[in-house]
mmCIF file of C-alpha atoms and ligand atoms in Angstrom:
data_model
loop_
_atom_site.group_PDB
_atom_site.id
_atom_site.type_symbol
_atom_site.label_atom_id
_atom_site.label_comp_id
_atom_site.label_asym_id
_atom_site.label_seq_id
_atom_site.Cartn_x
_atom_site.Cartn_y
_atom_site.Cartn_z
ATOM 1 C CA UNK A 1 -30.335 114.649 -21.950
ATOM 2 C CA UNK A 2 -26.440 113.906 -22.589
ATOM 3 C CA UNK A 3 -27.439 111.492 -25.996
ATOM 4 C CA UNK A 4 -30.482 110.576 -28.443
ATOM 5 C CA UNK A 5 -28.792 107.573 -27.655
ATOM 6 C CA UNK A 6 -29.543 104.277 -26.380
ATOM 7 C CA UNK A 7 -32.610 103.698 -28.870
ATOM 8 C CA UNK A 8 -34.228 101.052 -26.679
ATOM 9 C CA UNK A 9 -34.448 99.354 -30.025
ATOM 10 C CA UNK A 10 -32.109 98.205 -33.254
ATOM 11 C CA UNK A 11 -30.399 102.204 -34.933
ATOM 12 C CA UNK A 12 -31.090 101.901 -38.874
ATOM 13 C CA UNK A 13 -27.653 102.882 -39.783
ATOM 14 C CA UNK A 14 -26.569 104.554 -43.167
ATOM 15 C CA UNK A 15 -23.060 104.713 -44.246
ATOM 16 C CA UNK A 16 -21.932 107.693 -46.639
ATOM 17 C CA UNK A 17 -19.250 106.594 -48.891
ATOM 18 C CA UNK A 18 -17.184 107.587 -52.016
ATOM 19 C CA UNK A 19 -14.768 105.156 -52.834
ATOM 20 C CA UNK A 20 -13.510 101.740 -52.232
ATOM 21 C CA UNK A 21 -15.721 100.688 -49.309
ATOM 22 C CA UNK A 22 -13.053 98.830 -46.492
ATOM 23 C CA UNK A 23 -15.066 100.614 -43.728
ATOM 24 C CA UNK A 24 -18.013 100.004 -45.230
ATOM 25 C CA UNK A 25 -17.363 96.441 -45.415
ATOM 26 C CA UNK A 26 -16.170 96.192 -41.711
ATOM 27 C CA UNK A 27 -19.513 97.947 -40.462
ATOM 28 C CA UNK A 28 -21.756 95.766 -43.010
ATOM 29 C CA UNK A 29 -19.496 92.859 -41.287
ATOM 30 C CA UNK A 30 -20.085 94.235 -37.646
ATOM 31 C CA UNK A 31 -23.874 95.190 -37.877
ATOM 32 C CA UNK A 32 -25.616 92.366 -40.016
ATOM 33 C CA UNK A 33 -28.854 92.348 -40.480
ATOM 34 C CA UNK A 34 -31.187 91.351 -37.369
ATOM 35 C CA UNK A 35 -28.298 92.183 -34.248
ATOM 36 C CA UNK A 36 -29.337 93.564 -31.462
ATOM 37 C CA UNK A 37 -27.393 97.194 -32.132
ATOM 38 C CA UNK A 38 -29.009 97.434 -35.349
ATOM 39 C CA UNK A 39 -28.338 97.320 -39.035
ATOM 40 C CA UNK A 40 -26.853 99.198 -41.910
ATOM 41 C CA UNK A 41 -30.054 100.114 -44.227
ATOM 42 C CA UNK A 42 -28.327 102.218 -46.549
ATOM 43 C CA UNK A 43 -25.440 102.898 -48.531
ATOM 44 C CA UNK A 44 -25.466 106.370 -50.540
ATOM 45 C CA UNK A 45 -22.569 107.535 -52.637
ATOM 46 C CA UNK A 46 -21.788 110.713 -54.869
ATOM 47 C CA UNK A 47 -19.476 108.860 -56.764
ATOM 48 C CA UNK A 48 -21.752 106.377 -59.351
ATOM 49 C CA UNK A 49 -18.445 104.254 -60.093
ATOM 50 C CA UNK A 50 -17.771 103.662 -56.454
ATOM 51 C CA UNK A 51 -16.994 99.986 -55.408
ATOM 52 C CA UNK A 52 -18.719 100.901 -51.532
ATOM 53 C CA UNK A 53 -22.177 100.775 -53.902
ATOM 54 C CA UNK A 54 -21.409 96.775 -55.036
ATOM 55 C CA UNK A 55 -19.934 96.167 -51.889
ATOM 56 C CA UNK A 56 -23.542 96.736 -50.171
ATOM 57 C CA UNK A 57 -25.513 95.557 -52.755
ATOM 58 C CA UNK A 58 -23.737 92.297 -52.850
ATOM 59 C CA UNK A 59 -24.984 92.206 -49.127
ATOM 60 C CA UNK A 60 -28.690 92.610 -50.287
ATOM 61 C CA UNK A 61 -28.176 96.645 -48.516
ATOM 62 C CA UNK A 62 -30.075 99.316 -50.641
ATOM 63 C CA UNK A 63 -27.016 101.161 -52.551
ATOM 64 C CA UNK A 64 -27.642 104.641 -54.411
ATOM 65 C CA UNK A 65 -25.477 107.112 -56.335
ATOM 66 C CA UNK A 66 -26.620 110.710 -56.134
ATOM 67 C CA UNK A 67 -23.900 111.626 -58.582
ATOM 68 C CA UNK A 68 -22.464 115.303 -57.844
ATOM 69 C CA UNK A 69 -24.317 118.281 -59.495
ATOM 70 C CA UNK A 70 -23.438 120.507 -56.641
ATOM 71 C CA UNK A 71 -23.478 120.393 -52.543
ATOM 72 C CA UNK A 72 -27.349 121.998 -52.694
ATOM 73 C CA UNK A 73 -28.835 119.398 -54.703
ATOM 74 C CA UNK A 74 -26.582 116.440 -53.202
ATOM 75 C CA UNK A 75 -27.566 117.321 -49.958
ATOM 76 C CA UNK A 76 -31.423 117.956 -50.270
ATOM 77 C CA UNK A 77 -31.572 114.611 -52.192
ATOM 78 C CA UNK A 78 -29.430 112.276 -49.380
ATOM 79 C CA UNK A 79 -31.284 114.257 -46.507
ATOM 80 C CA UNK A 80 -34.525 113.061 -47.879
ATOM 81 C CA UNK A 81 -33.826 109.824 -48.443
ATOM 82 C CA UNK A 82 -32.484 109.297 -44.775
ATOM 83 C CA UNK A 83 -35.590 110.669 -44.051
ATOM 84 C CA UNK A 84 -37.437 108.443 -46.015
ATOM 85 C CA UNK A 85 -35.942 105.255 -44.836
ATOM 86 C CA UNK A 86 -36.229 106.371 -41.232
ATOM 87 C CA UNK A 87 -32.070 106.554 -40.230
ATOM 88 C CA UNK A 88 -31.064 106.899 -37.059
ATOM 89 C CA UNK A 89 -27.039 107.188 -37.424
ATOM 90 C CA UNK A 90 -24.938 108.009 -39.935
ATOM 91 C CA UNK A 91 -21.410 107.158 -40.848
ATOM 92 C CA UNK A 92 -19.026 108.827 -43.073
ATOM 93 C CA UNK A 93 -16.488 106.360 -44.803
ATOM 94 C CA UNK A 94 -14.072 107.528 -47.359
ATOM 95 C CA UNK A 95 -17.026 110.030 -48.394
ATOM 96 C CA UNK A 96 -14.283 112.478 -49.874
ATOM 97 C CA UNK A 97 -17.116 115.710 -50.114
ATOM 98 C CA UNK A 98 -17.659 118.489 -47.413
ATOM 99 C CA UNK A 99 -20.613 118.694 -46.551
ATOM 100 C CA UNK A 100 -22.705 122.136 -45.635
ATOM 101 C CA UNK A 101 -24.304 123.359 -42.257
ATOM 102 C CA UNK A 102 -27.589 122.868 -43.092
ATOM 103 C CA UNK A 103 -26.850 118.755 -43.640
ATOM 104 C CA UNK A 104 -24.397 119.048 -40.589
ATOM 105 C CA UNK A 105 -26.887 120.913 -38.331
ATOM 106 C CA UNK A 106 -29.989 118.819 -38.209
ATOM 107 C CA UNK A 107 -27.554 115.486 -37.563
ATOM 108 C CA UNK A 108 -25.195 117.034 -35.220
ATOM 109 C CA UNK A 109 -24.417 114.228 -32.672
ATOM 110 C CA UNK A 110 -26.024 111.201 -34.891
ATOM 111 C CA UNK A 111 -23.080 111.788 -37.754
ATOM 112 C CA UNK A 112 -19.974 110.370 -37.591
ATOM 113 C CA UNK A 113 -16.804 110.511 -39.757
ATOM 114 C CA UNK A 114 -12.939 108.172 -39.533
ATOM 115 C CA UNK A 115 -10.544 109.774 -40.445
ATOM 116 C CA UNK A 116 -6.662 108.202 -40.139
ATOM 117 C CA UNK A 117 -4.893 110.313 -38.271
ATOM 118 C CA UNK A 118 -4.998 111.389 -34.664
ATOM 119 C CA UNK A 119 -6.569 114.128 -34.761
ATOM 120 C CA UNK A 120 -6.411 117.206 -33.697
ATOM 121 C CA UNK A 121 -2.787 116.141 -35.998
ATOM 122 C CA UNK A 122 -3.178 116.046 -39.348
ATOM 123 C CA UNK A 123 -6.682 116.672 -40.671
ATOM 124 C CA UNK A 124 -7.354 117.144 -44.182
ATOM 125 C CA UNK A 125 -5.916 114.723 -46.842
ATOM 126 C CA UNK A 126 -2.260 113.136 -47.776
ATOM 127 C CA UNK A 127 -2.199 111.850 -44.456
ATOM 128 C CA UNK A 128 0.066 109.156 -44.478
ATOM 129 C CA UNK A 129 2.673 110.917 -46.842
ATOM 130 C CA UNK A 130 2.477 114.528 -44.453
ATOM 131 C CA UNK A 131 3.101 111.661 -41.043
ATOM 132 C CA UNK A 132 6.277 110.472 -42.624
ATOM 133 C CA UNK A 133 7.868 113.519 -43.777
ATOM 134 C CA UNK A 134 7.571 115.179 -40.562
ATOM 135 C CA UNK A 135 9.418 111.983 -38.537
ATOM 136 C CA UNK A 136 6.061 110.576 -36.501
ATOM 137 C CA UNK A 137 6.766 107.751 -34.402
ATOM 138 C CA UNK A 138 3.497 107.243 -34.127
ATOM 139 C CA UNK A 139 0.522 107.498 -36.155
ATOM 140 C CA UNK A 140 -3.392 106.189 -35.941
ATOM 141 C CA UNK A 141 -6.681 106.795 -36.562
ATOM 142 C CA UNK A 142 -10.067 108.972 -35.353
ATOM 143 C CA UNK A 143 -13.676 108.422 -35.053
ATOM 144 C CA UNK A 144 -15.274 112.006 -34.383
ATOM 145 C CA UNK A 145 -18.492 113.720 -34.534
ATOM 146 C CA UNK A 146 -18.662 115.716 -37.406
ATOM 147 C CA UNK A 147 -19.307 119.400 -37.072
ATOM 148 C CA UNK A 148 -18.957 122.108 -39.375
ATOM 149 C CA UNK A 149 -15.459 121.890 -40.043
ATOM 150 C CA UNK A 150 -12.936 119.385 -41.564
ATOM 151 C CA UNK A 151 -12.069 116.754 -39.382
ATOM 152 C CA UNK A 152 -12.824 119.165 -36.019
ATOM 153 C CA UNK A 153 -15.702 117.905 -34.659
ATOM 154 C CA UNK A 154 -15.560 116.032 -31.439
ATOM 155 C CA UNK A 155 -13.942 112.879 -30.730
ATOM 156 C CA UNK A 156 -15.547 109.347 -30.458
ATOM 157 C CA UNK A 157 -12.579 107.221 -30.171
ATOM 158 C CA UNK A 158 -9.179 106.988 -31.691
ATOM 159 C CA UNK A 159 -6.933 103.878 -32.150
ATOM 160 C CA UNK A 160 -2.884 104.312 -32.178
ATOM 161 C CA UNK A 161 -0.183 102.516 -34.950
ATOM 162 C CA UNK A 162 3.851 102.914 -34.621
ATOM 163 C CA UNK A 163 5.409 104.169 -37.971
ATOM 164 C CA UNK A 164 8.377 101.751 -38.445
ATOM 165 C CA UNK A 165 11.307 102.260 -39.914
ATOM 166 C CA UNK A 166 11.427 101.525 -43.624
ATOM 167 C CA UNK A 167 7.692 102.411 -43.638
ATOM 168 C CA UNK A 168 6.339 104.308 -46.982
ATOM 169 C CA UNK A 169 2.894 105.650 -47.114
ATOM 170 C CA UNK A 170 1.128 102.420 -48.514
ATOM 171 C CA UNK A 171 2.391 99.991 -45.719
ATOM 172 C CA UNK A 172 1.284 102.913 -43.398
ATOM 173 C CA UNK A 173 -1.865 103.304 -44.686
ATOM 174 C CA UNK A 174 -2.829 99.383 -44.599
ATOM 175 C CA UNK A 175 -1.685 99.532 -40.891
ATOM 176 C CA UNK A 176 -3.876 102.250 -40.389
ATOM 177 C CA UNK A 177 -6.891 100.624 -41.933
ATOM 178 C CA UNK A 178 -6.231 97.955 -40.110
ATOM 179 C CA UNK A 179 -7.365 99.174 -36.984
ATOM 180 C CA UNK A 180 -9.661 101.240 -38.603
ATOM 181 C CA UNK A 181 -11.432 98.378 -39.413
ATOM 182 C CA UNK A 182 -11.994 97.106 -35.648
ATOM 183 C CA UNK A 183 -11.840 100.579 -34.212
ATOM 184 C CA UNK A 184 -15.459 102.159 -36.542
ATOM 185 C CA UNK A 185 -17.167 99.343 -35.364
ATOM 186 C CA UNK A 186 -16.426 100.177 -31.842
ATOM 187 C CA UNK A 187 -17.031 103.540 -31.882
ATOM 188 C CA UNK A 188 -20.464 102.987 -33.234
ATOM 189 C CA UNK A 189 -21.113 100.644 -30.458
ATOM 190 C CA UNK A 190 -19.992 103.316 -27.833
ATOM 191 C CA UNK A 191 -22.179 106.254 -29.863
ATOM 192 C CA UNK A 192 -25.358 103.394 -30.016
ATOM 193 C CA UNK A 193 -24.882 102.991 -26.315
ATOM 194 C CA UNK A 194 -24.919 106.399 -25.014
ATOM 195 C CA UNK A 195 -21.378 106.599 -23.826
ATOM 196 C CA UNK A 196 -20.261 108.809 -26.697
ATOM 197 C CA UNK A 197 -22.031 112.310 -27.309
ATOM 198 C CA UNK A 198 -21.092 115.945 -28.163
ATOM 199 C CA UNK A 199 -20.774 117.632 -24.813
ATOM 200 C CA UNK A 200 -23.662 120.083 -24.787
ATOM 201 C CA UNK A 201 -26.000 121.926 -22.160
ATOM 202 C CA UNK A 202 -27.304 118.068 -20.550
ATOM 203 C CA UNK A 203 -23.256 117.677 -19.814
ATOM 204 C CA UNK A 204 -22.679 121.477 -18.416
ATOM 205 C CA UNK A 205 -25.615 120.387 -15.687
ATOM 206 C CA UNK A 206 -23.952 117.495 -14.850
ATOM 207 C CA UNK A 207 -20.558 118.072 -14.555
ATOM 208 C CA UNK A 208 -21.586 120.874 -12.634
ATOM 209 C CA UNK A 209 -18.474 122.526 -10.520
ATOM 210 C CA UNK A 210 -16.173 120.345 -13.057
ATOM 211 C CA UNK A 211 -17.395 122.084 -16.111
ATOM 212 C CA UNK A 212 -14.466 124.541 -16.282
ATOM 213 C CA UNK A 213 -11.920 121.192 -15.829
ATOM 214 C CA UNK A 214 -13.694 119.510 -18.303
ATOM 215 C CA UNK A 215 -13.362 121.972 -20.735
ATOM 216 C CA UNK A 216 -9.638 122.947 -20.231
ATOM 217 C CA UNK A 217 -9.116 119.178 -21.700
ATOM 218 C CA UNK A 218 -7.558 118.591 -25.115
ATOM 219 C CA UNK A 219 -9.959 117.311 -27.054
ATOM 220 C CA UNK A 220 -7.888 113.803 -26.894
ATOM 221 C CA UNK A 221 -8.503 113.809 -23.146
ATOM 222 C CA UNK A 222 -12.193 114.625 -23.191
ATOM 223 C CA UNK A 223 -13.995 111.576 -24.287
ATOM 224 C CA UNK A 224 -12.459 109.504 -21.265
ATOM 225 C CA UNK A 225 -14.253 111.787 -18.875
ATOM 226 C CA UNK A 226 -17.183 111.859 -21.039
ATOM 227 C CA UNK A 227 -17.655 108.042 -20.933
ATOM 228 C CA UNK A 228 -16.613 108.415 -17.428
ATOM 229 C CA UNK A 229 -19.487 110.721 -16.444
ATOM 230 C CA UNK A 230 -22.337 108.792 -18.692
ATOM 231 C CA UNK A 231 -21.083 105.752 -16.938
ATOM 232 C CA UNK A 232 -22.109 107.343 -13.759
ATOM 233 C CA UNK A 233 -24.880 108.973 -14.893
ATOM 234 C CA UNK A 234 -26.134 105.762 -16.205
ATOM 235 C CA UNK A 235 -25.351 103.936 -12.891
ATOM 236 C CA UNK A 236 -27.528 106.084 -11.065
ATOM 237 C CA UNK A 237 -25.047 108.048 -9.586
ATOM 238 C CA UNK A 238 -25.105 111.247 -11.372
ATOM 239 C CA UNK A 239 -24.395 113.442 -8.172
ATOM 240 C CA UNK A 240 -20.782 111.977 -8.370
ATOM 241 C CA UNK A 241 -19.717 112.979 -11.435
ATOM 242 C CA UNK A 242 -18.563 116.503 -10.344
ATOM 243 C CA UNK A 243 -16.565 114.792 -6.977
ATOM 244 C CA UNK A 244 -15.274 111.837 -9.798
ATOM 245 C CA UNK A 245 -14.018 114.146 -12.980
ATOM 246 C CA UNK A 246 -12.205 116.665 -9.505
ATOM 247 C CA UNK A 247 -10.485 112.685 -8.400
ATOM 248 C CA UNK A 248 -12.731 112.596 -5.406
ATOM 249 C CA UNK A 249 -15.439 109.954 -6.682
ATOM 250 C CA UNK A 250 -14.079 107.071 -4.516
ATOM 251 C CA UNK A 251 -14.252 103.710 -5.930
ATOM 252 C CA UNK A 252 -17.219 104.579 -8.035
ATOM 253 C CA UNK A 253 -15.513 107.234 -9.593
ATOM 254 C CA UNK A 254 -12.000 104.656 -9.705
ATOM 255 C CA UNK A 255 -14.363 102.155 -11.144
ATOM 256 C CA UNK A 256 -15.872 104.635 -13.480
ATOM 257 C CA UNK A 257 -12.491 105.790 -14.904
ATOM 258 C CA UNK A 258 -10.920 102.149 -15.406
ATOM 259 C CA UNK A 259 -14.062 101.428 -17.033
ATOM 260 C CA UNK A 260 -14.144 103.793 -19.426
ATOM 261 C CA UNK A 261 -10.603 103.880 -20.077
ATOM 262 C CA UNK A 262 -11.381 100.314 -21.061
ATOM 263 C CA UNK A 263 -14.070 100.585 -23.080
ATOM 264 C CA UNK A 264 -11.553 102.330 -25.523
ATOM 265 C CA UNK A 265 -8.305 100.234 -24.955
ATOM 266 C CA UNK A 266 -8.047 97.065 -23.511
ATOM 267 C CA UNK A 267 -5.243 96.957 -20.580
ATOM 268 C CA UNK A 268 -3.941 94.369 -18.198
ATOM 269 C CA UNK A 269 -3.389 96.348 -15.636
ATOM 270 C CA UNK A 270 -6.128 98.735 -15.405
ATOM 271 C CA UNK A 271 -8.088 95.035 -15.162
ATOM 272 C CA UNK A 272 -6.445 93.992 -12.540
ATOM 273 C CA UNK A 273 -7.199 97.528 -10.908
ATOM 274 C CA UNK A 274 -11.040 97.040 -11.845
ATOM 275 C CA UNK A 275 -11.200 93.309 -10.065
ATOM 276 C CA UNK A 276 -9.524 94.559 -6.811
ATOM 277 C CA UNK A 277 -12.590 97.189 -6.758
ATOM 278 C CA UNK A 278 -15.582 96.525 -4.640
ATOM 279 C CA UNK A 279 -17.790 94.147 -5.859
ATOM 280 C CA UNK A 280 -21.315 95.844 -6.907
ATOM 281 C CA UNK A 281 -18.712 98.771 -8.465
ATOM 282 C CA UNK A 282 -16.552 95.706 -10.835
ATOM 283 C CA UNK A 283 -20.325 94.187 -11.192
ATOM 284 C CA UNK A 284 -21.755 97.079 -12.910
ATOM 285 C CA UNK A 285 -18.048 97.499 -14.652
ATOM 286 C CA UNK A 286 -18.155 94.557 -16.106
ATOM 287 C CA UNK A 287 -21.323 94.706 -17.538
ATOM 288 C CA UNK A 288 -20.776 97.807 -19.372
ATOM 289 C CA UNK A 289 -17.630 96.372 -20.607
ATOM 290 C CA UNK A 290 -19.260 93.150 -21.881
ATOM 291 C CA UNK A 291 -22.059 95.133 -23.798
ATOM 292 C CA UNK A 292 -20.008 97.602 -25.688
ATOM 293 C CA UNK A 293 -17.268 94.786 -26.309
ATOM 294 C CA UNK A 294 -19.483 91.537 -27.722
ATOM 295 C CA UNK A 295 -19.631 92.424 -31.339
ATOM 296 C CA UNK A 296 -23.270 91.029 -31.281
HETATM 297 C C1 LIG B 1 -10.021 105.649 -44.643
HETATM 298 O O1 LIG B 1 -8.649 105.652 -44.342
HETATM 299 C C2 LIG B 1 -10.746 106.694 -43.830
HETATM 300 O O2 LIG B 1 -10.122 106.979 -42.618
HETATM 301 C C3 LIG B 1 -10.670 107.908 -44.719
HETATM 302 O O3 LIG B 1 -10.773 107.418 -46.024
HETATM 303 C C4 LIG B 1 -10.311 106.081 -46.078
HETATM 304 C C5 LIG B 1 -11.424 105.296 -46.687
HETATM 305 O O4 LIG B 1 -11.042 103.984 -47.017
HETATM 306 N N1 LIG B 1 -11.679 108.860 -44.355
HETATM 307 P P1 LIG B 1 -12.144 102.929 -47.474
HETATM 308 O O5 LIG B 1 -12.892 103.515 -48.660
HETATM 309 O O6 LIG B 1 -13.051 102.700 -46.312
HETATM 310 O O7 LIG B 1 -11.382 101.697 -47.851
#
C-alpha cells in the first residue's frame, strides 16, 4: 500500500499548535465541520496562554493545554488523547517543541508539519532574518512529513515568494504566511487523497526498474513523481509507472506528469498541454484536478 490514505470517509483532523494560531485558523477555515474531507476535532497546545486554544474554541473545536512538564509526559498525554478522540491526521502549526521517536514513530506518514522556508534551505528557526542576510531572491514555504529530525522529513508540497528589495523580516514573514495560509490547506487535501505519502516498500514495488531514478531526486523533485506514480497507480495503470518516471509512459505518463505538476502549481501552459492530450487521459486529469482543488 503507497498511503493509509484515501479514508473512504471524513479524516478527524487534530492540529498541534503553540502560538498564535494563523494556520490553525486557515485549516479550521478550510475543513469546517461536516465537508466531505473531514474536520478538525482537536486543537492541543503545550503552551496554556496560546491564542491557537481561543481561536478553536471560538469555533465550538475541543481546545486543550497540556502545559510542558517534560517531552515524556507531554507526549504520553497528547498520544492518548488522539487516541481517545479517534484522529486520523495530524498537523503541526507553529507547535515550537520537538517531539521524540516514540510520538514520531507510530504517526509516521499521518503527521505533518509547515514550516516557511524551502526546505531542504533553512530549517530550524530565524528564518526570515537568516533568508535576508544571505541575499535570497527567493524565499517560501514547506509542508513535509515529519520524521525524526527538524524540518527533514519528506516533502508534501512547498509554495514559492520573491524577497523584494526593501524587504525586512516582518514584511517577509506576512508574505510567507500568506501562502502558507492557502498552501496547508492544500497539502492536506493532497495527503487526504492519497497523492502524498512517505515513499516506503509499497513505492519500491512500484516504481520497480525506476527505483534507483527515483531516489537520486532531491527531495524538492520527488513529490512530483510521487503524485505522478499514485496518479497512475490510482488510474489503474500501475504497470506504467516504471516506463512514465524513465519518460517513456506515453500520453498517460504526459498526462500523469502535467497533472501532478498541477495539482501543486497552477500553470497556463502545462493546461493547455493537458487539453491537447487524448481525451479519456485529460478526462481522468481533470477529475483529479477538480477533487484536490474544490476547497469543499
Ligand atoms: C508559521 O510560519 C509556520 O510555518 C511556522 O510557525 C509559524 C506559525 O504561525 N512553523 P501561526 O502560529 O500559524 O500564525
Amino acid at each position: 500500500m503507497l498511503s493509509p490514505f484515501p479514508l473512504g470517509r471524513p479524516a478527524r483532523m487534530a492540529v498541534m499548535a503553540s502560538g498564535r494560531g494563523t494556520n490553525l485558523e486557515a485549516l479550521l477555515e478550510a475543513f469546517p465541520p461536516q465537508n466531505p474531507w473531514g474536520e478538525v476535532v482537536l486543537v492541543l497546545s503545550d503552551n496554556p496562554e496560546a491564542y491557537a486554544l481561543k481561536r478553536a474554541s471560538r469555533r465550538g473545536v475541543e481546545a486543550v493545554a497540556i502545559p510542558w512538564r517534560g517531552r515524556k509526559a507531554f507526549e504520553r498525554e497528547a498520544l492518548d488523547l488522539l487516541r481517545a478522540r479517534g484522529v486520523d491526521l495530524v498537523l503541526l502549526a507553529g507547535f515550537m517543541r520537538l517531539l521524540s521517536p516514540g510520538f514520531v514513530e507510530p504517526w509516521y506518514g499521518r503527521l505533518l508539519n509547515i514550516h516557511p522556508s524551502l526546505l531542504p534551505a533553512y530549517p530550524g528557526l530565524h528564518v526570515h532574518r537568516r533568508v535576508l542576510e544571505a541575499g535570497e531572491r527567493e524565499t517560501g514555504s514547506t509542508v513535509h512529513f515529519v520524521d525524526q529530525g527538524m524540518d527533514t522529513g519528506p516533502i508534501v508540497l512547498q509554495g514559492r515568494v520573491p524577497v523584494l528589495p526593501g524587504d525586512t523580516p516582518e514584511t517577509l514573514e506576512r508574505r510567507v504566511l500568506f501562502l502558507e495560509h492557502r498552501l496547508y490547506p492544500r497539502a492536506v487535501r493532497l495527503v487526504l487523497s492519497g497523492l502524498a505519502f512517505p515513499p516506503g516498500e509499497g513505492l519500491k514495488a512500484l516504481l520497480g526498474e525506476a527505483w534507483p531514478r527515483f531516489q537520486g531526486l532531491s527531495p524538492r523533485e520527488k513529490p512530483l513523481y510521487l503524485r505522478a506514480a499514485a496518479l497512475l497507480s490510482a488510474w489503474g495503470l500501475g504497470g506504467l509507472v516504471p516506463a512514465a518516471l524513465m519518460g517513456q509512459g506515453g500520453d498517460w505518463g504526459r498526462g500523469a506528469f502535467l497533472t501532478a505538476h498541477l495539482l501543486a502549481e497552477d500553470h497556463p501552459a502545462l493546461r493547455r498541454e493537458l487539453a491537447e492530450l487524448p481525451e479519456e487521459v485529460r478526462l481522468r486529469a481533470e477529475e483529479a484536478l477538480r477533487r484536490v482543488e474544490s476547497p469543499l
